[in-house]
Structure formats: C-alpha cells, structure tokens
Amino acid sequence: MAHVWPIGGGKGGSGKSFITSSLGRLSAELGKKTLIIDLDLGAANLHTLVGVPEPKKGFSDFIRKKIPLLQDTVVETPSENLYLISGAHDNFDVANLPYEQKLKTLRAIAKLDFDRILLDLGAGTSFNTLDFFLISQNGIFITTPEPTSVENVYRLIRSIYFRRIRYCFNITDFKEMETEADRQFGEGSYNKPDCLMKVIARTDPEKYLQLKNEFSAFRFKLIINQVRKHDNISLGLQMSRMVEKHLGLNMEFLGNVAYDDHVHDAICQQVSFMERYPYTKTASDLRELGKHIVESVGKQLTLHYM
Amino acid sequence: MRKDFNQLNYYEMLDLQPNAVPYEIRHAYNAAMQLYQPGSLVSYSFFSEKERREILALIEKAYQTLINDQLRKEYDDELVRRGEIDAKEETAPEVKKPVSVFHISRGPTARTVFVSSDALKDRISQSQVIKDILAQSVLSGQDLKQIRTELGLTIEQIAEETKIRVNHIQSIEEGQAQNLPPAVFLKGFVKSYLKCLGLESVDELSARYMNTVSCLK
Ligand SMILES: Nc1ncnc2c1ncn2[C@@H]1O[C@H](COP(=O)(O)OP(=O)(O)OP(=O)(O)O)[C@@H](O)[C@H]1O
Ligand SMILES: [Mg+2]
C-alpha cells in the first residue's frame, strides 16, 4: 500500500507546490516510485513545476468520467520514477467536488500502486480539503514565518481535528454538543475542538476513547519555508510544541527551508531547482527533508466513517 | 492525546525534569514567557487574550513555586503523594572532580535583551487591562504583577534591569507587609520597578502603591 502525504496549510504562495514538487523529485531519486497529485484544482500548476508543460490528461478526465480509472490519468514526467496526475484544465475548485465524487476519488487514491503519493492540496479549509487530509496520518503543513501564514496553519489543523469529530456524530447530537461546549466554556467554544473533546469525554466516554486513540495516531509534520536570515529559527519547534501541548495532537517539526531568490529563477527557467542550484542552502535543506520523509511511514487510514 | 495544559504539573508545564536546578527553571520560565507573551508569532493566533492571560498566570505560579526552595519542597511532597513523581533520594554531596580546561560550563552569556521603552509604551497604550488598572485609585502588588505579565516581562528581566533582587520583587508583588524590603529601600525599589515597566508619573504611582500596601497592615 502506498504512503500518502497530504500537503497543505499556510496561505497562498507559501511554497506548497514548490515543496511538493521538490519532495516528489527527491523521493523519486531515492528510488521510490512516486506520484504527485495536483488537487489545487482552481490554481493547478504542479505540472509546470515538474516539467510537464502540457499534460495530455488529468484528474478532470476522471471526474468527468472520460477516463474510468484514476490510474489511467497518470502521466510520466521527465524525471525517472516520478509521475503526475495533473489538475490542469480544471475550472472547478476541489471545494465543489460533490460528495460521491470525493469518496470515489479518496478510495481510488488509496488503491493506486505507488510507493509514495504526495497530494498538493492548495490553501484553504474547505471540507473536501479536510477530508483529503484525513486519509493519512502523515499530513504535512507548510508555512512561512509570517503571522498570517502561521495563523492559517493553526486554523487548518483545528478544522481537520474538528472535521474528524464531526464524523462521529449525527447532526442533532453534534448540535447538542456544540451548545453544551458553549455553555461550559463560554461563547464561541463550539468551534474549539479541544473544548468539544472535553464535552465528549463526559457525555460519551466510549466515543471519546475511540477519537483519542485515533488522534494520538496522527503524525502531523511541519515545514517552515522561506526562512530568511533574521527569522526566528525555533519557530517550527515552538509551533509544534504549541499544537502538542494545547491541542494534544502530535506534530513533528521537520525543518526550515531557507529563502533563496534562485527558486524564482529556476521556476522561471522551468528547470528543477535542485538540479540547477544544488549547492544553495535551500537545496540542502530540501534534501534533508526529503531523506526524513522518504523514510517515515505512517498508516493510511480507512475511510469507513465518511 | 496528552493532558490539558491546566492539568499538567508545574514541571510538565515548563518542560522540566523533576530534578531541575534553579538555573534550568529560570531558563525554562523565560522560554515559556517568550512563547506565550502577547505578540509572540508562535501563539498570537493560537489563543484568545483571555486564554493567554490564564496560561501566563499558570506559568507564573509554576515558576514562583519551583524557584522557591520551601514552596517547591511542599509542592514536590504533594506530587509524590499524588504519585506523579518519585520521592527524591537523598544523595550524598557530590565530590568535586577536576574539570577539563576547555570545558567551562557556565550558563549562557547571552543576556535576554530588554524590551525598549518605546515598545513598552506602545504595549501600555494598547492594553485595556493596564488602562483599567491605572484608572483605579489603589495599586496593589497584584496589580503590578498583572501589568508586568501583560507586558510579557519576567521577574528575571526586571531584576536584571533594575538590579533589585528577585525575592524583593516577588515580595513587592505579593505586597505582604511582613515580607517587604525595609521601608528605606522600598520606595526606591518600587519607583525603579515602575520605571522599568515603562510607566509614566512614577512618583504618583509609587505613592499610590505605598498607600495601598500600608492599608493592608
Ligand atoms: N524557499 C523559497 N525561497 C524563495 N522563494 C520561494 C521559496 N519557496 C517558494 N518560493 C516562491 O514562492 C512562490 C509561490 O510558491 P508556490 O507556488 O509553491 O506556493 P503555493 O503555496 O503552492 O501557492 P498556492 O497556494 O497559490 O498554490 C514561488 O513561485 C517561488 O517563487
Ligand atoms: Mg500551489
């Protein structure tokens, strides 16, 4: 079974697609048969980053039933071992993927025959994005050291947490719990997953235990991108400490990726940054991340609750 | 899933081992204050102001307890009773060993940079809590402490900046007459403490504080 890494977080432009493509290349170089899927459907551009300017087919063909099997939408890239399902030619947002289609997609991804599958999820916290995060224990969050981007990562993590809890209850019970959370912890607590969990602990200990076990199995990962000379290099460690201490979720800080103007140059020239500028700090940061990620394994999650 | 923050014991709160020495405790406290102080990039979007204040108060309490030998001993006994830590073994005083010439184990020399008075003035002018405190006719030690935590300053930082001993600052904040530094020093201490917080009209405020504590006697 493939290891799936959903990649998201931060705000637009924090470097999700750049990092997805770089990690994809590294994983392929390290001998893993690697697939990257562009699910940032409104603004797909992964194909350009991996040297496939005009993909002949893509994800939309699967959704529009032109190609019945997801595996047949895969295209090769110029790099050995690296494959792509392109999101190009799509003018709808993943947020608008109807429920049935989403389930079908999630199941199809889980069945693909690759060693590693990376999902570029784009920015935002639409329900569909959250569901793509929930298919793996290995969600990767990317942020820059800017408050706005950090804020978005926290919001995304909370939303994922929340989404999983939501799946455990029917709408009436859930509403009731929200009201209870508000009553106990003050106005607005209904959208704090940690407050909801406290309510569940008392009202439904069995479900609480089940959720608790599931959450402790998550192995979220955090990457800080575009780190400049004067930025606080411990930000990543501190953020993961925050998430672990106050949300009770495991989050491992994987490392910083330095800011470098050559990234822009490489993208403009449409060449692989790591091949063109292998001696930059940014390239060596990426290689470190790559090694780490290729070795890490986490369970793929079953989707029975959706 | 881990425990809730407010259910952690003081060591867990500050990420300390139960056998931590004061130097480590101070270090952990400063690190925690950096993490949770208002305006910290790490936590600003994580908590509401109310949550932040509660957490800062807990950390303060943890630090005050662990840094004070007597309070820490009582707290440790309590933890041992609750089965959270093992009773300390009485260890014989360590025999001094020769130290390698190249291994000078001093604490970090990097001094925590004190916040500029302009930055403090900014924070003061923007904090409703501080405005409310200053609008009262009384000014207790508790109030001072609240202003200090609101500004994200540690007792250590104040001590370093004003050269007043940590335990004196603590007593000023506790405001208990019997523990206060001798009257001849007190007024001066309070003034430099207030000045260090970046407050204006220090004379008037220190008089207010002196009045407030003398009423408690
Ligand atoms: N480490 C870096 N150093 C310098 N520039 C970088 C770095 N990482 C990314 N960039 C720049 O940021 C731009 C945006 O990156 P990218 O397209 O990967 O962001 P994104 O998070 O996928 O955005 P979106 O949410 O819009 O999909 C890139 O074009 C690149 O120029
Ligand atoms: Mg992108």
Coordinates of C-alpha atoms and ligand atoms in Angstrom, one line a residue:
Chain A
M1 CA 0.0 0.0 0.0
A2 CA 1.2 3.5 -0.8
H3 CA 2.1 6.0 1.8
V4 CA 0.1 9.1 1.2
W5 CA 1.2 12.6 2.2
P6 CA -1.4 15.3 2.0
I7 CA 0.4 18.7 1.8
G8 CA -1.2 21.9 2.7
G9 CA -1.5 24.8 5.0
G10 CA -0.2 28.3 5.1
K11 CA -1.6 30.9 2.8
G12 CA -1.4 31.1 -0.9
G13 CA 2.2 31.4 -2.1
S14 CA 3.8 29.9 1.0
G15 CA 5.5 27.3 -1.3
K16 CA 3.3 24.2 -1.1
S17 CA 3.6 23.4 -4.7
F18 CA 7.3 24.1 -4.9
I19 CA 7.9 21.9 -1.9
T20 CA 5.6 19.1 -3.1
S21 CA 7.4 19.0 -6.5
S22 CA 10.8 19.1 -4.7
L23 CA 9.9 16.3 -2.3
G24 CA 8.4 14.3 -5.2
R25 CA 11.7 14.6 -7.1
L26 CA 13.8 13.6 -4.1
S27 CA 11.6 10.7 -3.3
A28 CA 11.9 9.5 -6.9
E29 CA 15.6 9.9 -6.9
L30 CA 15.8 7.8 -3.7
G31 CA 14.3 5.0 -5.7
K32 CA 10.7 5.2 -4.6
K33 CA 8.0 5.1 -7.3
T34 CA 6.4 8.4 -6.6
L35 CA 3.2 10.0 -7.7
I36 CA 2.2 13.6 -7.1
I37 CA -1.4 14.6 -7.5
D38 CA -2.4 18.2 -8.1
L39 CA -5.6 18.8 -6.1
D40 CA -5.3 22.5 -6.0
L41 CA -7.8 22.4 -8.8
G42 CA -8.7 26.1 -9.1
A43 CA -5.0 27.0 -9.5
A44 CA -3.2 23.9 -10.6
N45 CA 0.4 24.4 -11.5
L46 CA 2.3 21.4 -10.3
H47 CA 2.7 20.2 -13.9
T48 CA 4.8 23.2 -14.8
L49 CA 7.0 22.6 -11.7
V50 CA 7.8 19.1 -12.7
G51 CA 8.5 19.8 -16.4
V52 CA 5.2 18.7 -18.0
P53 CA 4.0 21.9 -19.6
E54 CA 1.0 20.4 -21.4
P55 CA -0.3 17.3 -19.7
K56 CA -2.4 15.3 -22.1
K57 CA -4.8 14.1 -19.4
G58 CA -5.5 14.7 -15.8
F59 CA -7.8 14.5 -12.8
S60 CA -10.7 16.2 -14.5
D61 CA -11.0 13.3 -17.0
F62 CA -11.6 11.0 -14.1
I63 CA -14.2 13.3 -12.6
R64 CA -15.9 13.8 -15.9
K65 CA -15.9 10.0 -16.4
K66 CA -13.9 10.3 -19.6
I67 CA -11.3 8.0 -18.1
P68 CA -12.9 5.5 -15.8
L69 CA -9.9 4.5 -13.7
L70 CA -7.8 7.0 -11.8
Q71 CA -4.6 5.1 -12.5
D72 CA -5.1 5.8 -16.2
T73 CA -4.9 9.5 -15.7
V74 CA -1.3 9.3 -14.6
V75 CA 1.3 10.9 -16.8
E76 CA 5.1 10.4 -16.8
T77 CA 7.4 13.3 -16.1
P78 CA 11.0 13.8 -17.4
S79 CA 12.3 12.5 -14.1
E80 CA 12.7 8.8 -13.6
N81 CA 10.3 7.3 -11.1
L82 CA 8.2 10.5 -10.9
Y83 CA 4.6 10.5 -12.0
L84 CA 1.9 13.1 -12.1
I85 CA -1.9 13.4 -12.0
S86 CA -2.4 16.9 -13.3
G87 CA -5.0 19.3 -12.2
A88 CA -4.7 21.4 -15.2
H89 CA -7.7 22.2 -17.4
D90 CA -9.9 22.2 -14.4
N91 CA -12.0 25.2 -13.8
F92 CA -13.7 24.0 -10.7
D93 CA -12.5 24.0 -7.2
V94 CA -11.9 20.9 -5.2
A95 CA -14.2 22.5 -2.7
N96 CA -17.0 21.9 -5.1
L97 CA -16.3 18.2 -5.7
P98 CA -19.7 16.5 -4.9
Y99 CA -19.7 14.1 -2.0
E100 CA -20.0 10.9 -4.2
Q101 CA -17.1 12.0 -6.4
K102 CA -15.0 12.8 -3.4
L103 CA -15.5 9.4 -1.9
K104 CA -14.8 7.8 -5.2
T105 CA -11.6 9.8 -5.5
L106 CA -10.4 9.1 -2.0
R107 CA -10.9 5.3 -2.5
A108 CA -9.2 5.4 -5.8
I109 CA -6.2 7.2 -4.4
A110 CA -5.9 4.6 -1.7
K111 CA -5.8 1.8 -4.3
L112 CA -3.1 3.3 -6.6
D113 CA 0.1 1.3 -7.0
F114 CA 2.9 3.6 -5.9
D115 CA 5.4 3.7 -3.1
R116 CA 4.8 7.3 -2.3
I117 CA 1.9 9.6 -3.1
L118 CA 2.0 13.3 -2.5
L119 CA -1.1 15.4 -2.6
D120 CA -0.8 19.2 -3.3
L121 CA -4.0 20.5 -1.6
G122 CA -3.6 24.2 -2.0
A123 CA -4.6 26.7 0.5
G124 CA -7.9 26.9 2.3
T125 CA -10.0 24.8 4.6
S126 CA -12.9 23.6 2.5
F127 CA -14.5 20.4 3.8
N128 CA -13.1 18.5 0.9
T129 CA -9.5 19.6 1.6
L130 CA -10.0 18.5 5.2
D131 CA -11.2 15.1 4.0
F132 CA -8.1 14.6 1.9
F133 CA -6.0 15.4 4.9
L134 CA -7.9 12.7 6.9
I135 CA -6.9 9.9 4.6
S136 CA -3.4 9.7 6.1
Q137 CA -1.7 10.1 9.4
N138 CA 1.1 11.9 7.7
G139 CA -0.4 15.3 6.9
I140 CA 2.4 17.9 6.1
F141 CA 1.8 21.5 6.9
I142 CA 3.8 24.3 5.3
T143 CA 4.0 27.8 6.5
T144 CA 6.3 30.8 6.1
P145 CA 7.4 32.7 9.2
E146 CA 4.7 35.3 8.8
P147 CA 1.9 35.6 11.3
T148 CA -0.8 35.4 8.6
S149 CA 0.6 32.1 7.3
V150 CA 1.1 30.7 10.8
E151 CA -2.5 31.6 11.7
N152 CA -3.8 29.7 8.6
V153 CA -1.9 26.6 9.6
Y154 CA -3.4 26.6 13.1
R155 CA -6.8 27.1 11.6
L156 CA -6.3 24.2 9.2
I157 CA -5.2 21.9 12.0
R158 CA -8.1 22.8 14.2
S159 CA -10.5 22.3 11.2
I160 CA -9.2 18.9 10.5
Y161 CA -9.5 17.9 14.1
F162 CA -13.0 19.3 14.2
R163 CA -14.0 17.6 10.9
R164 CA -13.0 14.2 12.3
I165 CA -15.0 14.7 15.5
R166 CA -17.9 15.7 13.3
Y167 CA -17.9 12.4 11.6
C168 CA -18.6 10.6 14.8
F169 CA -22.0 12.1 15.4
N170 CA -25.2 12.7 13.7
I171 CA -26.2 16.3 13.2
T172 CA -28.6 16.5 16.1
D173 CA -26.2 15.1 18.7
F174 CA -23.4 17.3 17.3
K175 CA -25.5 20.4 17.6
E176 CA -26.3 19.5 21.2
M177 CA -22.6 19.1 22.0
E178 CA -21.8 22.4 20.4
T179 CA -24.4 24.1 22.6
E180 CA -23.0 22.3 25.6
A181 CA -19.5 23.4 24.8
D182 CA -20.7 27.0 24.6
R183 CA -22.4 26.7 27.9
Q184 CA -19.4 25.2 29.7
F185 CA -16.6 27.0 28.2
G186 CA -18.1 30.3 27.1
E187 CA -19.4 31.7 23.9
G188 CA -17.6 30.6 20.8
S189 CA -16.2 27.4 22.3
Y190 CA -18.3 25.3 20.0
N191 CA -15.7 25.7 17.3
K192 CA -12.8 24.8 19.5
P193 CA -12.1 21.1 19.0
D194 CA -10.4 20.8 22.4
C195 CA -13.5 22.1 24.2
L196 CA -15.7 19.7 22.2
M197 CA -13.5 16.8 23.2
K198 CA -14.0 17.7 26.9
V199 CA -17.7 17.6 26.4
I200 CA -17.5 14.2 24.7
A201 CA -15.3 12.8 27.4
R202 CA -18.2 13.3 29.8
T203 CA -21.2 12.6 27.6
D204 CA -19.9 9.7 25.5
P205 CA -16.7 8.1 27.1
E206 CA -16.6 5.3 24.5
K207 CA -16.5 7.6 21.5
Y208 CA -14.1 9.8 23.4
L209 CA -11.7 7.0 23.8
Q210 CA -12.0 6.0 20.2
L211 CA -11.3 9.5 19.0
K212 CA -8.5 9.9 21.4
N213 CA -6.8 6.8 20.1
E214 CA -7.2 7.9 16.6
F215 CA -5.8 11.4 17.3
S216 CA -2.8 10.0 19.1
A217 CA -2.0 8.0 15.9
F218 CA -1.7 11.1 13.8
R219 CA 1.8 12.1 13.0
F220 CA 1.4 15.6 11.6
K221 CA 4.5 17.3 10.2
L222 CA 5.5 20.9 9.9
I223 CA 7.8 22.6 7.5
I224 CA 8.7 26.3 7.7
N225 CA 9.5 27.6 4.2
Q226 CA 11.1 30.9 3.0
V227 CA 13.1 31.4 6.2
R228 CA 15.3 34.5 6.0
K229 CA 18.4 35.4 7.8
H230 CA 16.8 37.2 10.7
D231 CA 13.8 35.0 11.2
N232 CA 13.4 33.0 14.4
I233 CA 14.7 29.6 13.6
S234 CA 13.0 28.0 16.5
L235 CA 9.5 29.0 15.3
G236 CA 8.8 25.5 13.9
L237 CA 9.8 23.7 17.2
Q238 CA 7.7 26.2 19.2
M239 CA 4.7 25.8 16.9
S240 CA 4.8 22.1 17.2
R241 CA 5.1 22.3 20.9
M242 CA 2.1 24.6 20.9
V243 CA 0.0 22.1 19.0
E244 CA 1.1 19.2 21.1
K245 CA 0.6 20.9 24.4
H246 CA -2.6 22.7 23.8
L247 CA -4.4 20.5 21.2
G248 CA -2.9 17.2 22.2
L249 CA -2.0 16.3 18.6
N250 CA 1.4 15.0 17.6
M251 CA 3.2 17.4 15.3
E252 CA 6.8 16.9 14.3
F253 CA 8.8 19.8 13.1
L254 CA 10.7 18.6 10.1
G255 CA 12.9 21.6 9.4
N256 CA 13.3 25.0 7.9
V257 CA 13.8 25.7 4.2
A258 CA 15.8 28.8 3.5
Y259 CA 14.6 31.6 1.3
D260 CA 16.5 32.0 -1.9
D261 CA 15.9 34.1 -4.9
H262 CA 17.2 31.3 -7.1
V263 CA 13.9 29.5 -6.5
H264 CA 12.2 32.1 -8.5
D265 CA 14.9 31.9 -11.2
A266 CA 14.6 28.2 -11.5
I267 CA 10.8 28.3 -11.8
C268 CA 11.0 31.0 -14.4
Q269 CA 13.5 29.0 -16.4
Q270 CA 11.3 25.9 -15.9
V271 CA 14.2 23.8 -14.6
S272 CA 14.5 21.7 -11.4
F273 CA 15.7 24.0 -8.7
M274 CA 17.7 21.3 -7.0
E275 CA 19.5 20.3 -10.2
R276 CA 20.2 23.8 -11.2
Y277 CA 21.2 25.2 -7.8
P278 CA 22.3 22.1 -5.8
Y279 CA 24.8 24.0 -3.6
T280 CA 22.4 26.5 -2.1
K281 CA 21.3 26.3 1.5
T282 CA 17.7 25.9 0.2
A283 CA 18.6 22.8 -1.8
S284 CA 20.4 21.2 1.1
D285 CA 17.5 22.0 3.4
L286 CA 15.2 20.2 0.9
R287 CA 17.4 17.2 0.7
E288 CA 17.4 16.9 4.5
L289 CA 13.6 17.0 4.5
G290 CA 13.4 14.5 1.6
K291 CA 15.5 11.9 3.4
H292 CA 13.4 12.3 6.5
I293 CA 10.1 12.0 4.7
V294 CA 11.0 9.1 2.5
E295 CA 12.0 7.0 5.5
S296 CA 8.9 7.9 7.6
V297 CA 6.0 5.6 7.3
G298 CA 2.5 6.1 8.7
K299 CA -0.6 4.2 8.4
Q300 CA -3.1 5.1 5.7
L301 CA -6.5 5.5 7.3
T302 CA -9.6 3.6 6.4
L303 CA -12.4 5.8 5.3
H304 CA -15.3 3.7 6.8
Y305 CA -16.6 6.7 8.8
M306 CA -17.1 9.1 5.9
Chain B
M1 CA -3.6 12.8 23.4
R2 CA -2.0 14.5 26.2
K3 CA -3.3 16.1 29.3
D4 CA -4.9 19.5 29.3
F5 CA -2.5 22.4 30.0
N6 CA -4.1 23.4 33.2
Q7 CA -3.9 19.8 34.4
L8 CA -0.2 19.5 33.8
N9 CA 2.0 19.7 36.9
Y10 CA 4.4 22.6 37.1
Y11 CA 7.3 20.6 35.8
E12 CA 5.4 19.4 32.8
M13 CA 4.1 22.9 32.2
L14 CA 7.6 24.3 31.9
D15 CA 9.1 21.1 30.2
L16 CA 11.3 20.4 33.1
Q17 CA 12.6 17.3 34.8
P18 CA 11.6 16.9 38.5
N19 CA 15.3 17.3 39.4
A20 CA 15.8 20.6 37.5
V21 CA 18.2 23.1 39.1
P22 CA 17.2 26.7 39.5
Y23 CA 19.2 27.8 36.5
E24 CA 17.2 25.4 34.3
I25 CA 14.0 26.6 35.9
R26 CA 14.7 30.2 35.2
H27 CA 15.7 29.3 31.6
A28 CA 12.5 27.3 31.1
Y29 CA 10.4 30.1 32.5
N30 CA 12.0 32.6 30.2
A31 CA 11.5 30.3 27.2
A32 CA 7.8 29.8 28.2
M33 CA 7.3 33.6 28.6
Q34 CA 8.7 34.2 25.1
L35 CA 6.2 31.6 23.7
Y36 CA 3.1 33.0 25.4
Q37 CA 3.7 36.7 25.7
P38 CA 1.4 39.0 23.8
G39 CA 2.5 39.5 20.2
S40 CA 4.5 36.2 20.1
L41 CA 4.4 34.9 16.5
V42 CA 4.0 31.4 17.8
S43 CA 1.0 31.9 19.9
Y44 CA -0.7 35.1 18.9
S45 CA -3.2 33.4 16.6
F46 CA -3.5 30.4 18.8
F47 CA -5.2 31.8 21.9
S48 CA -7.8 34.4 22.7
E49 CA -6.5 37.1 25.0
K50 CA -8.4 35.6 27.9
E51 CA -6.8 32.2 27.3
R52 CA -3.4 33.7 27.1
R53 CA -3.8 35.5 30.4
E54 CA -4.8 32.3 32.1
I55 CA -1.8 30.5 30.7
L56 CA 0.6 33.2 31.7
A57 CA -0.8 33.2 35.2
L58 CA -0.3 29.4 35.5
I59 CA 3.3 29.7 34.2
E60 CA 3.9 32.5 36.7
K61 CA 2.5 30.3 39.5
A62 CA 4.6 27.4 38.4
Y63 CA 7.8 29.4 38.3
Q64 CA 7.2 31.1 41.7
T65 CA 6.6 27.7 43.2
L66 CA 9.6 25.9 41.7
I67 CA 12.1 28.7 42.2
N68 CA 11.4 29.0 45.9
D69 CA 13.0 26.1 47.9
Q70 CA 10.4 25.9 50.6
L71 CA 7.4 26.1 48.2
R72 CA 9.0 23.7 45.9
K73 CA 9.6 21.2 48.6
E74 CA 5.9 21.3 49.7
Y75 CA 4.8 21.0 46.1
D76 CA 7.1 18.0 45.5
D77 CA 5.7 16.3 48.5
E78 CA 2.3 16.9 47.1
L79 CA 3.3 15.4 43.7
V80 CA 4.8 12.4 45.5
R81 CA 1.6 11.9 47.4
R82 CA -0.3 12.0 44.1
G83 CA 2.1 9.5 42.7
E84 CA 3.3 11.8 39.9
I85 CA 6.9 11.8 40.8
D86 CA 9.2 9.5 42.8
A87 CA 10.4 10.6 46.2
K88 CA 13.9 12.2 45.9
E89 CA 16.7 10.0 47.0
E90 CA 19.0 11.7 49.5
T91 CA 22.2 11.9 47.5
A92 CA 25.5 12.4 49.2
P93 CA 27.0 15.8 48.2
E94 CA 28.9 15.3 45.0
V95 CA 32.6 15.0 45.2
K96 CA 34.2 17.7 43.1
K97 CA 36.0 16.3 40.1
P98 CA 38.7 18.1 38.2
V99 CA 37.3 20.0 35.2
S100 CA 38.8 19.9 31.8
V101 CA 40.4 23.2 30.9
F102 CA 38.3 23.6 27.8
H103 CA 35.0 22.8 29.3
I104 CA 33.9 25.8 31.1
S105 CA 30.3 25.1 31.9
R106 CA 28.8 28.5 32.6
G107 CA 25.3 29.5 31.9
P108 CA 24.6 31.2 28.6
T109 CA 26.3 34.5 28.4
A110 CA 23.7 35.9 26.1
R111 CA 21.6 38.2 28.2
T112 CA 18.0 38.4 27.3
V113 CA 17.6 41.7 25.5
F114 CA 15.3 44.1 27.4
V115 CA 12.3 45.5 25.6
S116 CA 12.8 49.0 24.5
S117 CA 10.9 51.6 26.5
D118 CA 9.2 52.7 23.3
A119 CA 7.9 49.2 22.7
L120 CA 6.7 49.1 26.2
K121 CA 4.9 52.4 25.9
D122 CA 3.2 51.1 22.8
R123 CA 2.0 48.0 24.6
I124 CA 0.8 50.0 27.5
S125 CA -1.2 52.4 25.4
Q126 CA -2.8 49.4 23.6
S127 CA -3.7 47.3 26.7
Q128 CA -7.1 47.8 28.1
V129 CA -6.2 45.7 31.1
I130 CA -3.4 48.1 32.0
K131 CA -5.5 51.1 31.4
D132 CA -8.2 49.8 33.8
I133 CA -5.6 49.1 36.5
L134 CA -4.1 52.5 36.3
A135 CA -7.6 54.1 36.4
Q136 CA -8.2 52.7 39.9
S137 CA -7.4 54.7 43.0
V138 CA -5.4 51.8 44.5
L139 CA -2.4 49.9 43.2
S140 CA -1.7 46.6 44.8
G141 CA 1.2 44.2 44.3
Q142 CA -1.1 42.0 42.4
D143 CA -1.8 44.9 40.0
L144 CA 1.9 45.4 39.4
K145 CA 2.3 41.8 38.6
Q146 CA -0.6 41.9 36.2
I147 CA 0.8 44.8 34.4
R148 CA 4.2 43.1 34.2
T149 CA 2.7 39.8 32.8
E150 CA 0.5 41.8 30.4
L151 CA 3.7 43.4 29.1
G152 CA 5.3 40.0 28.7
L153 CA 8.1 40.8 31.1
T154 CA 9.6 38.3 33.5
I155 CA 10.7 38.9 37.1
E156 CA 14.2 37.9 35.9
Q157 CA 14.2 40.7 33.3
I158 CA 13.1 43.3 35.8
A159 CA 15.7 42.1 38.3
E160 CA 18.4 42.3 35.7
E161 CA 17.4 45.7 34.5
T162 CA 16.8 47.3 37.9
K163 CA 19.4 45.3 39.9
I164 CA 16.8 44.7 42.5
R165 CA 17.0 41.2 43.9
V166 CA 14.4 38.7 42.6
N167 CA 13.0 38.0 46.1
H168 CA 12.5 41.7 46.7
I169 CA 10.5 42.0 43.5
Q170 CA 8.5 39.0 44.5
S171 CA 7.6 40.5 47.8
I172 CA 6.7 43.8 46.2
E173 CA 4.3 41.9 44.0
E174 CA 2.9 39.9 46.9
G175 CA 2.5 43.1 48.8
Q176 CA 2.6 41.5 52.2
A177 CA 3.9 43.9 54.8
Q178 CA 6.0 41.5 56.8
N179 CA 8.0 40.3 53.7
L180 CA 8.5 43.7 52.1
P181 CA 12.0 45.1 51.9
P182 CA 13.0 47.6 54.6
A183 CA 11.0 50.8 54.3
V184 CA 14.1 52.9 53.5
F185 CA 14.6 50.9 50.3
L186 CA 11.0 50.1 49.4
K187 CA 10.1 53.4 47.8
G188 CA 13.2 53.5 45.7
F189 CA 12.6 49.9 44.6
V190 CA 9.0 50.5 43.7
K191 CA 10.0 53.5 41.7
S192 CA 12.6 51.8 39.6
Y193 CA 10.3 48.8 39.2
L194 CA 7.6 51.1 37.8
K195 CA 10.0 53.0 35.6
C196 CA 11.3 49.7 34.3
L197 CA 7.8 48.8 33.2
G198 CA 7.8 51.9 31.1
L199 CA 5.0 53.6 33.1
E200 CA 4.6 57.4 33.4
S201 CA 4.2 59.5 36.5
V202 CA 6.2 57.1 38.6
D203 CA 6.1 59.3 41.7
E204 CA 2.3 59.4 41.9
L205 CA 2.0 55.6 41.2
S206 CA 4.6 54.6 43.8
A207 CA 2.7 56.8 46.4
R208 CA -0.4 55.0 45.4
Y209 CA 1.2 51.6 45.9
M210 CA 2.7 52.7 49.3
N211 CA -0.8 53.8 50.4
T212 CA -2.4 50.6 49.2
V213 CA 0.0 48.3 51.0
S214 CA 0.1 50.3 54.2
C215 CA -3.7 50.0 54.3
L216 CA -3.3 46.2 54.4
K217 CA -1.2 46.3 57.6
Ligands
LIG1 N1 12.3 28.6 -0.3 C1 11.9 29.6 -1.2 N2 12.7 30.7 -1.4 C2 12.3 31.6 -2.3 N3 11.2 31.7 -2.9 C3 10.3 30.7 -2.7 C4 10.6 29.6 -1.8 N4 9.5 28.7 -1.8 C5 8.6 29.3 -2.7 N5 9.1 30.4 -3.2 C6 8.4 31.3 -4.1 O1 7.0 31.4 -3.8 C7 6.2 31.2 -4.9 C8 5.0 30.5 -4.6 O2 5.3 29.1 -4.4 P1 4.2 28.0 -4.6 O3 3.5 28.2 -5.9 O4 4.8 26.7 -4.4 O5 3.2 28.4 -3.5 P2 1.8 27.7 -3.1 O6 1.8 27.6 -1.6 O7 1.7 26.4 -3.8 O8 0.7 28.7 -3.6 P3 -0.8 28.4 -3.9 O9 -1.5 28.3 -2.5 O10 -1.2 29.6 -4.6 O11 -0.9 27.2 -4.6 C9 7.1 30.5 -5.9 O12 6.8 30.9 -7.2 C10 8.5 30.9 -5.6 O13 9.0 32.0 -6.3
MG2 MG 0.2 25.7 -5.2

